[in-house]
């Protein structure tokens, strides 16, 4: 069974809703938050109007994971999940702290590489 949580992150679970099915992750979609906020848990849990993300990497400091990788998050519209040969495939949604003018910090770049390697190794 593939691992559902990244090692060495702050786990801040957001419960799945009735419209959040189990998925088999097949891609990673990285977003920028467009704000300087080192943690997005409260926004996704209470203020987003039903959008969720699997996790968030701040400009500095430990990443947070909000959902296990086998639960859909609603941040990619039609790209959240889809059926292929009877299997529900889906995208992992990952946020990065930063505004439109920011570039990823070296920390964010290395953390995104770590996340991609983890997903590649666990979810073949």
JSON list of C-alpha atoms in Angstrom, two decimals:
[
{"chain": "A", "resi": 1, "resn": "UNK", "atom": "CA", "xyz": [0.00, 0.00, 0.00]},
{"chain": "A", "resi": 2, "resn": "UNK", "atom": "CA", "xyz": [1.49, 3.38, -0.96]},
{"chain": "A", "resi": 3, "resn": "UNK", "atom": "CA", "xyz": [2.13, 5.89, 1.80]},
{"chain": "A", "resi": 4, "resn": "UNK", "atom": "CA", "xyz": [-0.60, 8.53, 2.15]},
{"chain": "A", "resi": 5, "resn": "UNK", "atom": "CA", "xyz": [1.41, 11.21, 3.97]},
{"chain": "A", "resi": 6, "resn": "UNK", "atom": "CA", "xyz": [4.77, 12.77, 3.27]},
{"chain": "A", "resi": 7, "resn": "UNK", "atom": "CA", "xyz": [7.40, 12.26, 5.95]},
{"chain": "A", "resi": 8, "resn": "UNK", "atom": "CA", "xyz": [8.70, 15.34, 7.76]},
{"chain": "A", "resi": 9, "resn": "UNK", "atom": "CA", "xyz": [5.72, 17.66, 7.24]},
{"chain": "A", "resi": 10, "resn": "UNK", "atom": "CA", "xyz": [3.24, 19.18, 9.65]},
{"chain": "A", "resi": 11, "resn": "UNK", "atom": "CA", "xyz": [0.04, 17.16, 9.34]},
{"chain": "A", "resi": 12, "resn": "UNK", "atom": "CA", "xyz": [-2.99, 19.43, 9.55]},
{"chain": "A", "resi": 13, "resn": "UNK", "atom": "CA", "xyz": [-5.86, 17.20, 8.36]},
{"chain": "A", "resi": 14, "resn": "UNK", "atom": "CA", "xyz": [-8.92, 18.59, 6.61]},
{"chain": "A", "resi": 15, "resn": "UNK", "atom": "CA", "xyz": [-11.67, 15.94, 6.57]},
{"chain": "A", "resi": 16, "resn": "UNK", "atom": "CA", "xyz": [-12.95, 14.73, 3.23]},
{"chain": "A", "resi": 17, "resn": "UNK", "atom": "CA", "xyz": [-16.47, 15.72, 2.27]},
{"chain": "A", "resi": 18, "resn": "UNK", "atom": "CA", "xyz": [-19.11, 13.61, 0.56]},
{"chain": "A", "resi": 19, "resn": "UNK", "atom": "CA", "xyz": [-17.93, 14.93, -2.83]},
{"chain": "A", "resi": 20, "resn": "UNK", "atom": "CA", "xyz": [-14.26, 13.97, -2.26]},
{"chain": "A", "resi": 21, "resn": "UNK", "atom": "CA", "xyz": [-13.78, 10.39, -3.52]},
{"chain": "A", "resi": 22, "resn": "UNK", "atom": "CA", "xyz": [-10.70, 8.23, -3.20]},
{"chain": "A", "resi": 23, "resn": "UNK", "atom": "CA", "xyz": [-8.25, 8.60, -6.08]},
{"chain": "A", "resi": 24, "resn": "UNK", "atom": "CA", "xyz": [-5.11, 7.02, -7.46]},
{"chain": "A", "resi": 25, "resn": "UNK", "atom": "CA", "xyz": [-2.76, 10.01, -7.95]},
{"chain": "A", "resi": 26, "resn": "UNK", "atom": "CA", "xyz": [-1.24, 10.30, -11.42]},
{"chain": "A", "resi": 27, "resn": "UNK", "atom": "CA", "xyz": [0.01, 13.90, -11.51]},
{"chain": "A", "resi": 28, "resn": "UNK", "atom": "CA", "xyz": [1.07, 16.83, -9.35]},
{"chain": "A", "resi": 29, "resn": "UNK", "atom": "CA", "xyz": [-0.39, 20.31, -9.94]},
{"chain": "A", "resi": 30, "resn": "UNK", "atom": "CA", "xyz": [1.52, 23.10, -8.19]},
{"chain": "A", "resi": 31, "resn": "UNK", "atom": "CA", "xyz": [-0.23, 26.39, -7.42]},
{"chain": "A", "resi": 32, "resn": "UNK", "atom": "CA", "xyz": [0.97, 29.68, -5.99]},
{"chain": "A", "resi": 33, "resn": "UNK", "atom": "CA", "xyz": [-1.19, 31.10, -3.19]},
{"chain": "A", "resi": 34, "resn": "UNK", "atom": "CA", "xyz": [-0.89, 34.73, -4.43]},
{"chain": "A", "resi": 35, "resn": "UNK", "atom": "CA", "xyz": [-0.48, 35.83, -0.80]},
{"chain": "A", "resi": 36, "resn": "UNK", "atom": "CA", "xyz": [2.31, 35.78, 1.70]},
{"chain": "A", "resi": 37, "resn": "UNK", "atom": "CA", "xyz": [0.95, 33.32, 4.25]},
{"chain": "A", "resi": 38, "resn": "UNK", "atom": "CA", "xyz": [3.13, 30.53, 5.64]},
{"chain": "A", "resi": 39, "resn": "UNK", "atom": "CA", "xyz": [0.14, 28.21, 6.30]},
{"chain": "A", "resi": 40, "resn": "UNK", "atom": "CA", "xyz": [-3.08, 27.82, 4.30]},
{"chain": "A", "resi": 41, "resn": "UNK", "atom": "CA", "xyz": [-4.91, 25.30, 6.52]},
{"chain": "A", "resi": 42, "resn": "UNK", "atom": "CA", "xyz": [-7.55, 27.69, 7.90]},
{"chain": "A", "resi": 43, "resn": "UNK", "atom": "CA", "xyz": [-8.35, 29.09, 4.46]},
{"chain": "A", "resi": 44, "resn": "UNK", "atom": "CA", "xyz": [-8.85, 25.63, 2.92]},
{"chain": "A", "resi": 45, "resn": "UNK", "atom": "CA", "xyz": [-10.71, 24.31, 5.98]},
{"chain": "A", "resi": 46, "resn": "UNK", "atom": "CA", "xyz": [-13.04, 27.29, 6.47]},
{"chain": "A", "resi": 47, "resn": "UNK", "atom": "CA", "xyz": [-12.76, 30.14, 3.96]},
{"chain": "A", "resi": 48, "resn": "UNK", "atom": "CA", "xyz": [-12.25, 28.64, 0.52]},
{"chain": "A", "resi": 49, "resn": "UNK", "atom": "CA", "xyz": [-15.86, 27.83, -0.28]},
{"chain": "A", "resi": 50, "resn": "UNK", "atom": "CA", "xyz": [-15.18, 24.13, -0.79]},
{"chain": "A", "resi": 51, "resn": "UNK", "atom": "CA", "xyz": [-11.76, 24.19, -2.45]},
{"chain": "A", "resi": 52, "resn": "UNK", "atom": "CA", "xyz": [-9.07, 22.03, -0.92]},
{"chain": "A", "resi": 53, "resn": "UNK", "atom": "CA", "xyz": [-5.42, 21.31, -1.51]},
{"chain": "A", "resi": 54, "resn": "UNK", "atom": "CA", "xyz": [-3.32, 18.35, -0.43]},
{"chain": "A", "resi": 55, "resn": "UNK", "atom": "CA", "xyz": [-0.66, 20.58, 1.07]},
{"chain": "A", "resi": 56, "resn": "UNK", "atom": "CA", "xyz": [1.35, 23.76, 1.15]},
{"chain": "A", "resi": 57, "resn": "UNK", "atom": "CA", "xyz": [5.02, 24.72, 1.10]},
{"chain": "A", "resi": 58, "resn": "UNK", "atom": "CA", "xyz": [5.89, 28.09, 2.65]},
{"chain": "A", "resi": 59, "resn": "UNK", "atom": "CA", "xyz": [8.77, 30.24, 1.46]},
{"chain": "A", "resi": 60, "resn": "UNK", "atom": "CA", "xyz": [10.71, 29.03, 4.53]},
{"chain": "A", "resi": 61, "resn": "UNK", "atom": "CA", "xyz": [9.87, 26.40, 7.11]},
{"chain": "A", "resi": 62, "resn": "UNK", "atom": "CA", "xyz": [8.19, 23.03, 7.18]},
{"chain": "A", "resi": 63, "resn": "UNK", "atom": "CA", "xyz": [5.53, 22.10, 4.64]},
{"chain": "A", "resi": 64, "resn": "UNK", "atom": "CA", "xyz": [2.02, 21.21, 5.74]},
{"chain": "A", "resi": 65, "resn": "UNK", "atom": "CA", "xyz": [-0.11, 18.36, 4.40]},
{"chain": "A", "resi": 66, "resn": "UNK", "atom": "CA", "xyz": [-3.89, 18.70, 4.68]},
{"chain": "A", "resi": 67, "resn": "UNK", "atom": "CA", "xyz": [-5.21, 15.57, 2.96]},
{"chain": "A", "resi": 68, "resn": "UNK", "atom": "CA", "xyz": [-3.86, 12.07, 2.37]},
{"chain": "A", "resi": 69, "resn": "UNK", "atom": "CA", "xyz": [-2.79, 11.52, -1.23]},
{"chain": "A", "resi": 70, "resn": "UNK", "atom": "CA", "xyz": [-5.62, 9.08, -1.96]},
{"chain": "A", "resi": 71, "resn": "UNK", "atom": "CA", "xyz": [-8.43, 11.64, -1.37]},
{"chain": "A", "resi": 72, "resn": "UNK", "atom": "CA", "xyz": [-9.53, 14.11, -4.05]},
{"chain": "A", "resi": 73, "resn": "UNK", "atom": "CA", "xyz": [-9.00, 17.82, -3.53]},
{"chain": "A", "resi": 74, "resn": "UNK", "atom": "CA", "xyz": [-11.10, 20.32, -5.47]},
{"chain": "A", "resi": 75, "resn": "UNK", "atom": "CA", "xyz": [-8.56, 22.82, -6.78]},
{"chain": "A", "resi": 76, "resn": "UNK", "atom": "CA", "xyz": [-8.25, 21.84, -10.47]},
{"chain": "A", "resi": 77, "resn": "UNK", "atom": "CA", "xyz": [-11.88, 21.93, -11.69]},
{"chain": "A", "resi": 78, "resn": "UNK", "atom": "CA", "xyz": [-12.27, 19.08, -14.22]},
{"chain": "A", "resi": 79, "resn": "UNK", "atom": "CA", "xyz": [-8.72, 17.97, -13.42]},
{"chain": "A", "resi": 80, "resn": "UNK", "atom": "CA", "xyz": [-9.55, 16.90, -9.85]},
{"chain": "A", "resi": 81, "resn": "UNK", "atom": "CA", "xyz": [-10.28, 13.30, -10.83]},
{"chain": "A", "resi": 82, "resn": "UNK", "atom": "CA", "xyz": [-11.51, 11.20, -13.74]},
{"chain": "A", "resi": 83, "resn": "UNK", "atom": "CA", "xyz": [-12.17, 7.54, -14.57]},
{"chain": "A", "resi": 84, "resn": "UNK", "atom": "CA", "xyz": [-9.66, 5.57, -16.66]},
{"chain": "A", "resi": 85, "resn": "UNK", "atom": "CA", "xyz": [-10.32, 1.86, -17.28]},
{"chain": "A", "resi": 86, "resn": "UNK", "atom": "CA", "xyz": [-12.58, 1.70, -14.22]},
{"chain": "A", "resi": 87, "resn": "UNK", "atom": "CA", "xyz": [-10.02, 3.40, -11.92]},
{"chain": "A", "resi": 88, "resn": "UNK", "atom": "CA", "xyz": [-10.53, 6.89, -10.49]},
{"chain": "A", "resi": 89, "resn": "UNK", "atom": "CA", "xyz": [-7.29, 8.73, -11.26]},
{"chain": "A", "resi": 90, "resn": "UNK", "atom": "CA", "xyz": [-6.62, 12.19, -9.88]},
{"chain": "A", "resi": 91, "resn": "UNK", "atom": "CA", "xyz": [-4.30, 15.11, -9.44]},
{"chain": "A", "resi": 92, "resn": "UNK", "atom": "CA", "xyz": [-2.39, 16.02, -6.30]},
{"chain": "A", "resi": 93, "resn": "UNK", "atom": "CA", "xyz": [-2.90, 19.71, -5.61]},
{"chain": "A", "resi": 94, "resn": "UNK", "atom": "CA", "xyz": [0.00, 21.45, -3.87]},
{"chain": "A", "resi": 95, "resn": "UNK", "atom": "CA", "xyz": [0.21, 25.14, -2.93]},
{"chain": "A", "resi": 96, "resn": "UNK", "atom": "CA", "xyz": [3.35, 27.24, -2.63]},
{"chain": "A", "resi": 97, "resn": "UNK", "atom": "CA", "xyz": [3.50, 30.51, -0.73]},
{"chain": "A", "resi": 98, "resn": "UNK", "atom": "CA", "xyz": [4.13, 33.53, -2.88]},
{"chain": "A", "resi": 99, "resn": "UNK", "atom": "CA", "xyz": [2.71, 36.41, -4.85]},
{"chain": "A", "resi": 100, "resn": "UNK", "atom": "CA", "xyz": [2.54, 36.75, -8.63]},
{"chain": "A", "resi": 101, "resn": "UNK", "atom": "CA", "xyz": [5.93, 38.52, -8.68]},
{"chain": "A", "resi": 102, "resn": "UNK", "atom": "CA", "xyz": [7.72, 35.98, -6.49]},
{"chain": "A", "resi": 103, "resn": "UNK", "atom": "CA", "xyz": [9.92, 33.14, -7.64]},
{"chain": "A", "resi": 104, "resn": "UNK", "atom": "CA", "xyz": [10.24, 29.97, -5.62]},
{"chain": "A", "resi": 105, "resn": "UNK", "atom": "CA", "xyz": [12.88, 30.07, -2.93]},
{"chain": "A", "resi": 106, "resn": "UNK", "atom": "CA", "xyz": [15.64, 27.44, -3.00]},
{"chain": "A", "resi": 107, "resn": "UNK", "atom": "CA", "xyz": [13.80, 25.78, -0.08]},
{"chain": "A", "resi": 108, "resn": "UNK", "atom": "CA", "xyz": [10.54, 25.59, -2.06]},
{"chain": "A", "resi": 109, "resn": "UNK", "atom": "CA", "xyz": [12.33, 24.21, -5.11]},
{"chain": "A", "resi": 110, "resn": "UNK", "atom": "CA", "xyz": [14.03, 21.46, -3.10]},
{"chain": "A", "resi": 111, "resn": "UNK", "atom": "CA", "xyz": [10.79, 20.63, -1.28]},
{"chain": "A", "resi": 112, "resn": "UNK", "atom": "CA", "xyz": [8.85, 20.33, -4.55]},
{"chain": "A", "resi": 113, "resn": "UNK", "atom": "CA", "xyz": [11.51, 17.97, -5.91]},
{"chain": "A", "resi": 114, "resn": "UNK", "atom": "CA", "xyz": [11.21, 15.90, -2.71]},
{"chain": "A", "resi": 115, "resn": "UNK", "atom": "CA", "xyz": [7.41, 15.74, -3.09]},
{"chain": "A", "resi": 116, "resn": "UNK", "atom": "CA", "xyz": [7.68, 14.71, -6.75]},
{"chain": "A", "resi": 117, "resn": "UNK", "atom": "CA", "xyz": [10.16, 11.95, -5.91]},
{"chain": "A", "resi": 118, "resn": "UNK", "atom": "CA", "xyz": [7.96, 10.72, -3.07]},
{"chain": "A", "resi": 119, "resn": "UNK", "atom": "CA", "xyz": [4.90, 10.56, -5.32]},
{"chain": "A", "resi": 120, "resn": "UNK", "atom": "CA", "xyz": [6.89, 8.85, -8.10]},
{"chain": "A", "resi": 121, "resn": "UNK", "atom": "CA", "xyz": [8.24, 6.22, -5.72]},
{"chain": "A", "resi": 122, "resn": "UNK", "atom": "CA", "xyz": [5.00, 5.57, -3.80]},
{"chain": "A", "resi": 123, "resn": "UNK", "atom": "CA", "xyz": [2.34, 5.90, -6.51]},
{"chain": "A", "resi": 124, "resn": "UNK", "atom": "CA", "xyz": [3.75, 4.06, -9.52]}
]
